[in-house]
C-alpha positions as a Python dict, from the first residue, in 0.01 Angstrom:
ca = {
    (1, 'M'): (0, 0, 0),
    (2, 'T'): (237, -325, 97),
    (3, 'V'): (203, -697, -41),
    (4, 'G'): (346, -962, 123),
    (5, 'V'): (238, -1357, 188),
    (6, 'A'): (178, -1625, 402),
    (7, 'L'): (413, -1855, 460),
    (8, 'N'): (258, -2297, 482),
    (9, 'A'): (603, -2530, 579),
    (10, 'T'): (412, -2815, 786),
    (11, 'G'): (387, -3028, 506),
    (12, 'A'): (852, -3000, 543),
    (13, 'D'): (1039, -3249, 676),
    (14, 'N'): (1143, -2975, 911),
    (15, 'Q'): (910, -2655, 925),
    (16, 'I'): (1118, -2396, 1074),
    (17, 'D'): (1440, -2453, 812),
    (18, 'A'): (1171, -2519, 499),
    (19, 'T'): (993, -2202, 645),
    (20, 'V'): (1367, -1942, 613),
    (21, 'R'): (1392, -2135, 284),
    (22, 'L'): (1008, -1989, 169),
    (23, 'A'): (1077, -1648, 338),
    (24, 'E'): (1439, -1628, 170),
    (25, 'E'): (1296, -1662, -157),
    (26, 'A'): (975, -1451, -75),
    (27, 'A'): (1241, -1177, -2),
    (28, 'A'): (1370, -1227, -306),
    (29, 'A'): (992, -1184, -525),
    (30, 'G'): (999, -800, -345),
    (31, 'L'): (755, -910, -83),
    (32, 'R'): (738, -633, 188),
    (33, 'S'): (584, -908, 463),
    (34, 'A'): (568, -1277, 567),
    (35, 'W'): (307, -1451, 796),
    (36, 'F'): (259, -1750, 991),
    (37, 'G'): (-80, -1822, 1114),
    (38, 'Q'): (-152, -2044, 1474),
    (39, 'A'): (-284, -2343, 1549),
    (40, 'F'): (-198, -2664, 1808),
    (41, 'G'): (169, -2728, 1584),
    (42, 'A'): (489, -2432, 1604),
    (43, 'D'): (509, -2137, 1765),
    (44, 'S'): (440, -1836, 1521),
    (45, 'P'): (614, -1563, 1710),
    (46, 'Q'): (977, -1841, 1777),
    (47, 'L'): (901, -1892, 1366),
    (48, 'A'): (858, -1520, 1301),
    (49, 'A'): (1241, -1446, 1559),
    (50, 'I'): (1385, -1739, 1332),
    (51, 'V'): (1277, -1568, 992),
    (52, 'G'): (1306, -1193, 1061),
    (53, 'R'): (1645, -1260, 1188),
    (54, 'A'): (1759, -1516, 860),
    (55, 'V'): (1605, -1213, 695),
    (56, 'P'): (1748, -876, 737),
    (57, 'G'): (1431, -670, 578),
    (58, 'L'): (1185, -879, 561),
    (59, 'H'): (856, -799, 843),
    (60, 'V'): (678, -1064, 1030),
    (61, 'G'): (403, -1150, 1182),
    (62, 'T'): (192, -1394, 1321),
    (63, 'S'): (-190, -1358, 1233),
    (64, 'A'): (-326, -1506, 1455),
    (65, 'I'): (-328, -1576, 1795),
    (66, 'P'): (-622, -1696, 1965),
    (67, 'V'): (-689, -1501, 2315),
    (68, 'F'): (-841, -1810, 2385),
    (69, 'G'): (-551, -2097, 2645),
    (70, 'R'): (-307, -1755, 2624),
    (71, 'H'): (-221, -1504, 2876),
    (72, 'P'): (-126, -1164, 2790),
    (73, 'L'): (199, -1143, 3010),
    (74, 'L'): (280, -1465, 2782),
    (75, 'I'): (158, -1303, 2487),
    (76, 'S'): (370, -970, 2589),
    (77, 'S'): (643, -1222, 2628),
    (78, 'Q'): (699, -1414, 2328),
    (79, 'A'): (569, -1071, 2099),
    (80, 'Q'): (845, -821, 2225),
    (81, 'T'): (1105, -1079, 2251),
    (82, 'A'): (1036, -1129, 1877),
    (83, 'Q'): (1035, -750, 1793),
    (84, 'A'): (1427, -748, 1998),
    (85, 'A'): (1478, -994, 1776),
    (86, 'T'): (1403, -871, 1463),
    (87, 'H'): (1512, -513, 1565),
    (88, 'G'): (1162, -401, 1498),
    (89, 'R'): (989, -556, 1247),
    (90, 'Y'): (768, -817, 1433),
    (91, 'H'): (391, -754, 1405),
    (92, 'L'): (161, -943, 1626),
    (93, 'G'): (-203, -1141, 1562),
    (94, 'L'): (-437, -1187, 1771),
    (95, 'A'): (-837, -1402, 1735),
    (96, 'L'): (-1112, -1468, 1946),
    (97, 'G'): (-1028, -1800, 1801),
    (98, 'T'): (-1389, -2010, 1759),
    (99, 'K'): (-1592, -2214, 1993),
    (100, 'L'): (-1470, -2594, 1849),
    (101, 'L'): (-1110, -2553, 1843),
    (102, 'T'): (-1091, -2344, 2168),
    (103, 'E'): (-1312, -2616, 2403),
    (104, 'A'): (-1184, -2951, 2197),
    (105, 'G'): (-808, -2817, 2227),
    (106, 'F'): (-866, -2652, 2571),
    (107, 'G'): (-1117, -2803, 2739),
    (108, 'I'): (-1194, -2378, 2831),
    (109, 'P'): (-1561, -2297, 2768),
    (110, 'F'): (-1554, -2005, 2464),
    (111, 'E'): (-1768, -1770, 2676),
    (112, 'R'): (-1778, -1356, 2612),
    (113, 'P'): (-1502, -1338, 2318),
    (114, 'I'): (-1540, -990, 2302),
    (115, 'A'): (-1486, -917, 2643),
    (116, 'R'): (-1261, -1151, 2659),
    (117, 'L'): (-1081, -941, 2394),
    (118, 'R'): (-1061, -562, 2554),
    (119, 'E'): (-864, -685, 2827),
    (120, 'F'): (-654, -911, 2639),
    (121, 'L'): (-535, -599, 2401),
    (122, 'T'): (-574, -282, 2736),
    (123, 'V'): (-308, -525, 2904),
    (124, 'L'): (-119, -623, 2551),
    (125, 'R'): (-104, -237, 2536),
    (126, 'Q'): (-8, -124, 2877),
    (127, 'L'): (287, -439, 2860),
    (128, 'T'): (380, -376, 2560),
    (129, 'E'): (438, 55, 2589),
    (130, 'T'): (594, 37, 2913),
    (131, 'G'): (685, -331, 3023),
    (132, 'A'): (422, -252, 3331),
    (133, 'A'): (61, -417, 3381),
    (134, 'D'): (-181, -340, 3737),
    (135, 'F'): (-498, -492, 3561),
    (136, 'H'): (-777, -633, 3724),
    (137, 'G'): (-1081, -714, 3493),
    (138, 'E'): (-1468, -976, 3466),
    (139, 'L'): (-1190, -1216, 3278),
    (140, 'L'): (-860, -1156, 3269),
    (141, 'T'): (-542, -1018, 3629),
    (142, 'A'): (-231, -892, 3532),
    (143, 'T'): (50, -793, 3717),
    (144, 'T'): (365, -728, 3705),
    (145, 'P'): (543, -752, 4054),
    (146, 'I'): (904, -749, 3858),
    (147, 'P'): (940, -575, 3566),
    (148, 'A'): (822, -718, 3201),
    (149, 'R'): (1033, -509, 2964),
    (150, 'V'): (1203, -688, 2742),
    (151, 'P'): (1533, -484, 2611),
    (152, 'G'): (1460, -381, 2247),
    (153, 'A'): (1144, -418, 2215),
    (154, 'E'): (1163, -27, 2341),
    (155, 'S'): (937, 95, 1985),
    (156, 'G'): (650, -113, 2072),
    (157, 'V'): (481, -396, 1904),
    (158, 'P'): (213, -285, 1675),
    (159, 'L'): (-115, -539, 1770),
    (160, 'L'): (-296, -610, 1492),
    (161, 'V'): (-715, -881, 1531),
    (162, 'A'): (-845, -1082, 1308),
    (163, 'A'): (-1164, -873, 1322),
    (164, 'M'): (-1504, -929, 1106),
    (165, 'G'): (-1732, -875, 1303),
    (166, 'P'): (-1951, -579, 1438),
    (167, 'Q'): (-1822, -627, 1840),
    (168, 'A'): (-1515, -662, 1735),
    (169, 'L'): (-1478, -462, 1483),
    (170, 'R'): (-1556, -231, 1759),
    (171, 'V'): (-1303, -313, 2019),
    (172, 'S'): (-1053, -354, 1744),
    (173, 'G'): (-1054, -13, 1669),
    (174, 'E'): (-1072, 154, 1945),
    (175, 'L'): (-745, -82, 2149),
    (176, 'A'): (-603, -183, 1815),
    (177, 'D'): (-360, -60, 1594),
    (178, 'G'): (-563, -247, 1274),
    (179, 'I'): (-717, -553, 1135),
    (180, 'L'): (-642, -880, 1015),
    (181, 'P'): (-943, -1041, 760),
    (182, 'Y'): (-977, -1316, 633),
    (183, 'L'): (-1234, -1378, 344),
    (184, 'A'): (-1363, -1094, 328),
    (185, 'G'): (-1332, -1010, -57),
    (186, 'P'): (-1320, -595, -100),
    (187, 'R'): (-1753, -501, -107),
    (188, 'A'): (-1693, -598, 288),
    (189, 'L'): (-1456, -401, 285),
    (190, 'A'): (-1510, -172, 148),
    (191, 'E'): (-1909, -107, 287),
    (192, 'H'): (-1906, -290, 613),
    (193, 'I'): (-1559, -370, 784),
    (194, 'V'): (-1346, -19, 721),
    (195, 'P'): (-1606, 231, 793),
    (196, 'A'): (-1752, 7, 1111),
    (197, 'V'): (-1316, 3, 1257),
    (198, 'T'): (-1215, 273, 1150),
    (199, 'A'): (-1574, 451, 1315),
    (200, 'A'): (-1463, 324, 1624),
    (201, 'A'): (-1100, 466, 1621),
    (202, 'A'): (-1199, 827, 1531),
    (203, 'A'): (-1357, 772, 1835),
    (204, 'A'): (-1169, 658, 2060),
    (205, 'G'): (-919, 922, 1933),
    (206, 'R'): (-678, 665, 1783),
    (207, 'P'): (-510, 674, 1434),
    (208, 'A'): (-656, 547, 1080),
    (209, 'P'): (-641, 144, 1192),
    (210, 'R'): (-413, -51, 935),
    (211, 'I'): (-636, -295, 685),
    (212, 'V'): (-419, -652, 656),
    (213, 'A'): (-624, -765, 456),
    (214, 'L'): (-519, -1195, 401),
    (215, 'V'): (-620, -1331, 54),
    (216, 'H'): (-648, -1645, -80),
    (217, 'G'): (-485, -1663, -468),
    (218, 'V'): (-260, -1770, -680),
    (219, 'V'): (-181, -1673, -1060),
    (220, 'T'): (-245, -2027, -1234),
    (221, 'D'): (-334, -2137, -1566),
    (222, 'D'): (-566, -2424, -1454),
    (223, 'V'): (-834, -2233, -1303),
    (224, 'D'): (-1084, -2471, -1302),
    (225, 'A'): (-945, -2780, -1123),
    (226, 'V'): (-697, -2488, -832),
    (227, 'R'): (-1039, -2370, -783),
    (228, 'E'): (-1172, -2719, -725),
    (229, 'K'): (-941, -2826, -487),
    (230, 'V'): (-927, -2465, -283),
    (231, 'T'): (-1300, -2550, -256),
    (232, 'E'): (-1223, -2791, -32),
    (233, 'Q'): (-965, -2631, 122),
    (234, 'L'): (-1182, -2393, 288),
    (235, 'A'): (-1477, -2534, 324),
    (236, 'F'): (-1377, -2550, 727),
    (237, 'Y'): (-1443, -2282, 743),
    (238, 'E'): (-1782, -2255, 618),
    (239, 'Q'): (-1912, -2317, 916),
    (240, 'F'): (-1817, -2108, 1127),
    (241, 'P'): (-2066, -1766, 1207),
    (242, 'S'): (-1828, -1527, 1155),
    (243, 'Y'): (-1635, -1592, 782),
    (244, 'A'): (-2007, -1734, 688),
    (245, 'R'): (-2102, -1378, 684),
    (246, 'A'): (-1848, -1258, 537),
    (247, 'I'): (-1827, -1442, 290),
    (248, 'E'): (-2170, -1307, 221),
    (249, 'L'): (-2182, -917, 259),
    (250, 'S'): (-1828, -1014, -7),
    (251, 'G'): (-2154, -1134, -185),
    (252, 'G'): (-2084, -1533, -211),
    (253, 'K'): (-2153, -1827, -88),
    (254, 'R'): (-1869, -2047, -28),
    (255, 'A'): (-1564, -1929, 85),
    (256, 'A'): (-1341, -2029, -233),
    (257, 'D'): (-1622, -1785, -374),
    (258, 'V'): (-1390, -1489, -248),
    (259, 'A'): (-1054, -1725, -344),
    (260, 'V'): (-831, -1535, -638),
    (261, 'I'): (-765, -1735, -889),
    (262, 'G'): (-575, -1640, -1261),
    (263, 'D'): (-361, -1525, -1445),
    (264, 'E'): (-169, -1243, -1381),
    (265, 'R'): (-368, -956, -1511),
    (266, 'T'): (-695, -1112, -1325),
    (267, 'V'): (-522, -1153, -984),
    (268, 'A'): (-327, -764, -1030),
    (269, 'A'): (-677, -606, -1038),
    (270, 'E'): (-853, -812, -765),
    (271, 'V'): (-543, -654, -576),
    (272, 'R'): (-630, -262, -691),
    (273, 'R'): (-1002, -374, -602),
    (274, 'Y'): (-857, -479, -266),
    (275, 'R'): (-721, -129, -246),
    (276, 'D'): (-886, 41, -357),
    (277, 'A'): (-1155, -123, -104),
    (278, 'G'): (-977, 74, 193),
    (279, 'A'): (-680, -208, 203),
    (280, 'T'): (-388, -47, 363),
    (281, 'E'): (-184, -382, 285),
    (282, 'V'): (-259, -751, 75),
    (283, 'V'): (-130, -1072, 261),
    (284, 'F'): (-165, -1322, -1),
    (285, 'S'): (-220, -1687, 184),
    (286, 'G'): (-284, -2047, 0),
    (287, 'T'): (0, -1964, -277),
    (288, 'E'): (129, -2308, -271),
    (289, 'V'): (-268, -2490, -341),
    (290, 'A'): (-104, -2538, -758),
    (291, 'G'): (255, -2618, -627),
    (292, 'D'): (577, -2488, -689),
    (293, 'A'): (634, -2318, -1062),
    (294, 'D'): (232, -2106, -1022),
    (295, 'R'): (401, -2056, -641),
    (296, 'L'): (667, -1818, -770),
    (297, 'R'): (521, -1761, -1089),
    (298, 'T'): (189, -1500, -786),
    (299, 'W'): (497, -1381, -588),
    (300, 'A'): (721, -1281, -848),
    (301, 'L'): (349, -1117, -937),
    (302, 'L'): (275, -1008, -609),
    (303, 'G'): (677, -889, -577),
    (304, 'E'): (667, -611, -863),
    (305, 'L'): (260, -547, -715),
    (306, 'A'): (475, -432, -363),
    (307, 'G'): (726, -239, -553),
}
């Protein structure tokens, strides 16, 4: 099992420069991968390509790009470019997104998300594996009258989905290489998420999927104060059914209930629980919540676990 970290430098004077510095620190701590979220700011595939070039050996990924408001031809170009730039160390994460951000941000209806995800993955698989597509679906059309291959990305691009609901897990098992569950604790993984996506992959004749568990957590001695802060930060996610369901299936009531906060022994034990629940990789996010000292302390522990 590998261990990575999500990097967040949105508060810096220059997000790109700061992200590269953080990635260098993560690699020096022994972490194996760095991941980048996608909102309305920095372009995550570009950021991953920059970091991957600057920090050789570190795997980089997006977690995750919503399929609404994008087209597979454009995402394929971004992903293949990042893959060529990093010489095979880029991992593409996709997400359904949310009705709130899709309709408010793009002005388009959040309709038939599972059908859109299925068509999006089908086209992306064609494009990233062959450099060509000829797809005419209900929601998407993608053809390549000229080649769409990026030289240097012939190995393809791993396709991961931030899936946690039954339908999204079924599609991901059939068409993707793995999943990126977030705010889903070990119980939800072991009893619901991992069995569902693994069964779907097996039924489709695909290999066992990667389970890249995104865990919000930090090593700290100031547990109560940090948990209070995390409760405020993560409350945003509680309004979305997919997250609310994952939290409930994990045995929690609030998003912060599935956050991992405590000393080295506590955090290490939780990482082992994720491994035992079926996670093939663990990626910690929110490690900056308690300041640089606790972030570096967290990364040191995770680097040891990655080794």
